[in-house]
Short mmCIF file of C-alpha atoms and ligand atoms in Angstrom, two decimals:
data_model
loop_
_atom_site.label_atom_id
_atom_site.label_comp_id
_atom_site.label_asym_id
_atom_site.label_seq_id
_atom_site.Cartn_x
_atom_site.Cartn_y
_atom_site.Cartn_z
CA MET A 1 -11.85 -15.14 9.47
CA ALA A 2 -12.26 -12.44 6.83
CA TYR A 3 -9.85 -10.43 4.68
CA VAL A 4 -10.36 -6.70 4.22
CA ALA A 5 -8.18 -4.11 2.47
CA LEU A 6 -7.19 -0.68 3.78
CA VAL A 7 -5.80 1.87 1.33
CA PRO A 8 -4.21 4.96 2.90
CA ALA A 9 -4.74 7.80 0.43
CA ALA A 10 -4.32 10.91 2.54
CA GLY A 11 -0.87 11.95 1.34
CA SER A 12 -0.01 15.02 -0.68
CA GLY A 13 2.61 13.35 -2.90
CA ALA A 14 4.88 16.40 -2.74
CA ARG A 15 7.73 14.63 -4.59
CA MET A 16 5.63 14.48 -7.76
CA GLY A 17 5.65 18.28 -7.93
CA GLU A 18 1.98 18.46 -8.93
CA ARG A 19 -0.94 20.48 -7.55
CA LEU A 20 -3.13 17.39 -7.20
CA PRO A 21 -2.24 14.73 -4.62
CA LYS A 22 -0.55 11.93 -6.59
CA GLN A 23 -3.30 9.38 -5.97
CA TYR A 24 -5.56 11.51 -8.19
CA LEU A 25 -3.14 12.08 -11.08
CA THR A 26 -4.44 10.57 -14.29
CA LEU A 27 -2.97 7.16 -15.08
CA ALA A 28 -4.26 5.16 -18.05
CA GLY A 29 -7.38 7.32 -18.20
CA ARG A 30 -8.32 7.05 -14.52
CA PRO A 31 -7.21 8.59 -11.21
CA MET A 32 -4.18 6.56 -10.08
CA ILE A 33 -5.90 5.24 -6.96
CA HIS A 34 -8.66 3.72 -9.08
CA HIS A 35 -6.33 0.98 -10.31
CA ALA A 36 -5.34 -0.35 -6.87
CA LEU A 37 -8.94 -0.11 -5.63
CA ALA A 38 -10.20 -2.00 -8.70
CA THR A 39 -7.70 -4.83 -8.13
CA LEU A 40 -8.52 -5.12 -4.43
CA CYS A 41 -12.28 -5.08 -5.15
CA ALA A 42 -11.75 -7.80 -7.77
CA ALA A 43 -9.84 -10.09 -5.39
CA PRO A 44 -12.38 -12.77 -4.44
CA GLN A 45 -11.07 -13.31 -0.89
CA ILE A 46 -11.40 -9.62 0.04
CA SER A 47 -14.82 -8.71 1.41
CA LYS A 48 -14.40 -4.97 1.98
CA VAL A 49 -12.04 -2.26 0.73
CA PHE A 50 -11.65 0.75 3.04
CA VAL A 51 -10.01 3.88 1.66
CA VAL A 52 -8.63 6.53 4.03
CA LEU A 53 -8.87 10.10 2.72
CA ALA A 54 -7.56 13.34 4.20
CA THR A 55 -10.23 15.09 6.27
CA ASP A 56 -10.11 18.02 3.85
CA ASP A 57 -9.99 15.93 0.64
CA ALA A 58 -11.90 17.85 -2.02
CA GLU A 59 -11.05 15.63 -4.99
CA TRP A 60 -12.65 12.22 -4.30
CA GLN A 61 -16.17 13.55 -4.93
CA HIS A 62 -15.23 14.71 -8.45
CA HIS A 63 -14.77 11.15 -9.71
CA ASP A 64 -17.18 8.36 -10.43
CA TRP A 65 -16.42 5.30 -8.29
CA ARG A 66 -19.59 3.36 -9.16
CA VAL A 67 -17.73 1.04 -11.51
CA LEU A 68 -16.05 -0.37 -8.41
CA ASP A 69 -18.44 -2.66 -6.61
CA ASP A 70 -20.09 -2.16 -3.23
CA LYS A 71 -17.04 -3.48 -1.39
CA LEU A 72 -15.74 0.09 -1.28
CA ALA A 73 -16.09 2.17 1.94
CA VAL A 74 -14.69 5.69 2.41
CA LEU A 75 -13.20 6.85 5.73
CA ARG A 76 -12.29 10.53 6.04
CA CYS A 77 -9.78 10.26 8.83
CA GLY A 78 -6.30 10.70 7.32
CA GLY A 79 -3.45 11.68 9.63
CA GLU A 80 -0.19 13.60 9.49
CA THR A 81 1.80 10.57 8.33
CA ARG A 82 1.05 7.37 6.45
CA ALA A 83 1.26 5.38 9.68
CA ALA A 84 -1.18 7.77 11.40
CA SER A 85 -3.60 7.46 8.46
CA VAL A 86 -3.49 3.66 8.72
CA ARG A 87 -3.93 3.75 12.50
CA ASN A 88 -6.92 6.12 12.17
CA GLY A 89 -8.42 3.89 9.47
CA LEU A 90 -8.06 0.79 11.64
CA GLN A 91 -9.82 2.62 14.48
CA ALA A 92 -12.60 3.87 12.22
CA MET A 93 -13.31 0.40 10.79
CA ALA A 94 -13.14 -1.38 14.16
CA ASP A 95 -16.90 -1.91 14.48
CA ARG A 96 -17.03 -3.53 11.01
CA VAL A 97 -14.24 -6.10 11.33
CA GLY A 98 -13.33 -8.83 13.77
CA ALA A 99 -10.20 -8.64 15.93
CA GLU A 100 -8.69 -11.66 14.17
CA ASP A 101 -9.63 -10.58 10.64
CA TRP A 102 -6.75 -9.93 8.27
CA VAL A 103 -6.21 -6.37 7.04
CA LEU A 104 -4.24 -5.95 3.79
CA VAL A 105 -2.80 -2.43 3.79
CA HIS A 106 -1.96 -1.23 0.29
CA ASP A 107 -0.60 2.12 -0.92
CA ALA A 108 -2.78 4.11 -3.28
CA ALA A 109 0.47 4.85 -5.10
CA ARG A 110 1.03 1.20 -6.18
CA PRO A 111 -1.40 1.00 -9.11
CA CYS A 112 0.06 -2.09 -10.83
CA LEU A 113 -0.86 -4.64 -8.16
CA THR A 114 -2.50 -7.77 -9.60
CA VAL A 115 -5.12 -10.11 -8.16
CA ALA A 116 -2.54 -12.91 -8.59
CA GLN A 117 -0.13 -11.08 -6.24
CA VAL A 118 -2.90 -10.58 -3.67
CA ASP A 119 -3.69 -14.31 -3.93
CA ALA A 120 -0.03 -15.24 -3.49
CA LEU A 121 0.33 -13.07 -0.40
CA ILE A 122 -2.81 -14.48 1.23
CA ARG A 123 -1.81 -18.04 0.34
CA GLU A 124 1.79 -17.77 1.56
CA VAL A 125 1.00 -15.94 4.79
CA GLY A 126 -1.73 -18.52 5.42
CA ASP A 127 -2.47 -18.67 9.15
CA ASP A 128 0.94 -17.29 10.15
CA ALA A 129 0.99 -16.07 13.73
CA VAL A 130 2.43 -12.65 12.76
CA GLY A 131 1.51 -11.82 9.15
CA GLY A 132 3.57 -10.83 6.13
CA ILE A 133 4.32 -8.47 3.31
CA LEU A 134 5.09 -8.48 -0.41
CA ALA A 135 8.77 -7.71 -0.94
CA ARG A 136 11.65 -8.20 -3.37
CA PRO A 137 15.29 -9.07 -2.80
CA VAL A 138 17.48 -6.05 -3.58
CA ALA A 139 19.14 -6.44 -6.98
CA ASP A 140 21.25 -3.29 -7.24
CA THR A 141 24.53 -2.53 -5.52
CA LEU A 142 23.76 -0.17 -2.68
CA LYS A 143 25.77 2.94 -1.81
CA ARG A 144 25.51 5.05 1.32
CA ALA A 145 26.01 8.75 0.53
CA ASP A 146 27.58 11.54 2.55
CA SER A 147 26.02 15.00 2.71
CA ALA A 148 27.88 16.03 -0.49
CA SER A 149 26.36 13.14 -2.48
CA ARG A 150 29.66 11.30 -2.56
CA ILE A 151 29.88 7.61 -1.80
CA ALA A 152 30.69 7.04 1.83
CA ALA A 153 30.33 3.26 1.72
CA THR A 154 29.05 0.26 -0.20
CA VAL A 155 26.34 -1.55 1.72
CA SER A 156 26.05 -5.30 1.31
CA ARG A 157 22.78 -6.26 -0.36
CA GLU A 158 22.90 -9.76 1.10
CA GLN A 159 19.57 -10.58 2.74
CA LEU A 160 18.23 -7.09 1.98
CA TRP A 161 14.69 -6.88 0.62
CA GLN A 162 12.63 -3.96 -0.62
CA ALA A 163 9.29 -3.79 1.15
CA GLN A 164 6.20 -3.37 -1.00
CA THR A 165 2.50 -3.49 -0.19
CA PRO A 166 0.04 -5.09 0.51
CA GLN A 167 1.19 -5.84 4.03
CA MET A 168 -1.22 -8.10 5.92
CA PHE A 169 -1.72 -8.37 9.65
CA ARG A 170 -4.57 -9.19 11.99
CA HIS A 171 -6.67 -6.13 12.82
CA HIS A 172 -6.16 -5.99 16.59
CA ARG A 173 -2.42 -6.71 16.43
CA LEU A 174 -1.78 -4.05 13.79
CA LEU A 175 -3.84 -1.44 15.62
CA GLN A 176 -1.99 -2.25 18.83
CA ALA A 177 1.35 -1.96 17.01
CA LEU A 178 0.49 1.40 15.42
CA GLN A 179 -0.88 2.78 18.68
CA ALA A 180 2.46 1.99 20.28
CA CYS A 181 4.56 3.39 17.43
CA VAL A 182 3.73 5.60 14.44
CA ASP A 183 7.34 6.51 13.75
CA VAL A 184 7.52 3.93 10.95
CA THR A 185 7.13 4.02 7.18
CA ASP A 186 5.27 0.73 6.86
CA GLU A 187 3.07 -1.61 8.90
CA ALA A 188 5.78 -4.26 9.20
CA GLY A 189 7.98 -1.67 10.93
CA ALA A 190 5.36 -1.22 13.66
CA MET A 191 5.10 -5.00 14.14
CA GLU A 192 8.90 -5.27 14.26
CA ALA A 193 8.94 -2.63 17.01
CA LEU A 194 6.87 -5.13 19.05
CA GLY A 195 9.63 -7.69 18.52
CA LEU A 196 7.72 -9.64 15.85
CA GLN A 197 9.11 -10.94 12.54
CA PRO A 198 6.67 -10.63 9.62
CA LYS A 199 7.08 -13.03 6.71
CA LEU A 200 8.58 -11.88 3.39
CA VAL A 201 6.59 -13.02 0.35
CA HIS A 202 8.30 -12.76 -3.04
CA ALA A 203 6.70 -9.99 -5.14
CA GLU A 204 6.90 -8.84 -8.73
CA GLY A 205 8.97 -5.79 -9.63
CA THR A 206 6.03 -4.40 -11.58
CA ASN A 207 4.29 -3.58 -8.28
CA LEU A 208 6.21 -0.30 -8.20
CA LYS A 209 5.43 2.73 -6.06
CA VAL A 210 4.79 5.88 -8.06
CA THR A 211 6.93 8.50 -6.36
CA TRP A 212 8.73 10.52 -9.03
CA PRO A 213 7.20 11.92 -12.27
CA GLU A 214 8.92 9.27 -14.46
CA ASP A 215 7.29 6.47 -12.43
CA LEU A 216 3.91 7.52 -13.79
CA ARG A 217 4.96 6.73 -17.38
CA LEU A 218 6.42 3.39 -16.32
CA ALA A 219 3.22 2.43 -14.50
CA GLU A 220 1.23 3.42 -17.58
CA LEU A 221 3.37 1.12 -19.75
CA ILE A 222 2.92 -1.79 -17.33
CA LEU A 223 -0.86 -1.35 -17.28
CA ALA A 224 -1.08 -0.93 -21.07
CA ASN A 225 0.99 -4.06 -21.61
CA ARG A 226 -1.42 -6.04 -19.44
CA GLU A 227 -4.48 -5.00 -21.41
CA THR A 228 -3.12 -6.25 -24.73
O1 LIG B 301 4.21 9.39 0.10
P1 LIG B 301 4.23 7.91 0.03
O2 LIG B 301 4.39 7.39 -1.35
O3 LIG B 301 5.12 7.24 1.01
O4 LIG B 301 2.74 7.47 0.47
C1 LIG B 301 2.35 6.12 0.52
C2 LIG B 301 0.84 6.04 0.72
O5 LIG B 301 0.49 6.58 1.99
C3 LIG B 301 0.05 6.83 -0.33
O6 LIG B 301 -1.07 6.05 -0.70
C4 LIG B 301 -0.34 8.08 0.42
O7 LIG B 301 -1.54 8.68 -0.03
C5 LIG B 301 -0.53 7.55 1.85
N1 LIG B 301 -0.40 8.58 2.90
C6 LIG B 301 -1.46 8.78 3.78
N2 LIG B 301 -1.36 9.76 4.75
C7 LIG B 301 -0.26 10.54 4.85
C8 LIG B 301 0.83 10.33 3.96
C9 LIG B 301 0.74 9.32 2.99
O8 LIG B 301 -2.49 8.10 3.70
N3 LIG B 301 -0.23 11.51 5.78
#
């Protein structure tokens, strides 16, 4: 049984307010996506790293990816949503992976992933029948807002976790799940829609998703701190 990674990178990143899709914004001297790809390529268990680009992506070719090893494979089959991009990627890679192989889906917008976190996920999911995801228990008090941005309610944080990526599932089960349901914001959501219960594996808070402009600076600080 092999482990492969799939990185959906076909989004526009509209919330960043930039012309370039966020995965290409410069972070610590490289396009943001480079960092996640480098970590996944460096993880010894992972044999192949597939990246899903938008069909009209004009940016990838302007960067030099040779420093990443030959694990990297580009699929130009992005979809309208993240889930559709992942589903299309799973279909496009189908002749290169086994049905029971594990696919670790990781957002291009989480550049601070470490090889140690990939190891922990693979180790803790083990040969689980369903699969699992990196996640963190919610630490803040949660408020539900009304349409006027006033607090309508306090939501209990008990047993609430924040989902991160990678999320790992067997190729055929994940494809089946995403063919049945793409109205989800992560892979676990598609598995849940099949009535399955993916495992939660404790993650580090530094594996943040770059969504807003200030996240870029924070990610840069995390990466810089690691290099020293
Ligand atoms: O926008 P958001 O941060 O939720 O995107 C998460 C990941 O999904 C990013 O890596 C983004 O490029 C990818 N994505 C995609 N296809 C889309 C939308 C998002 O591959 N249509």
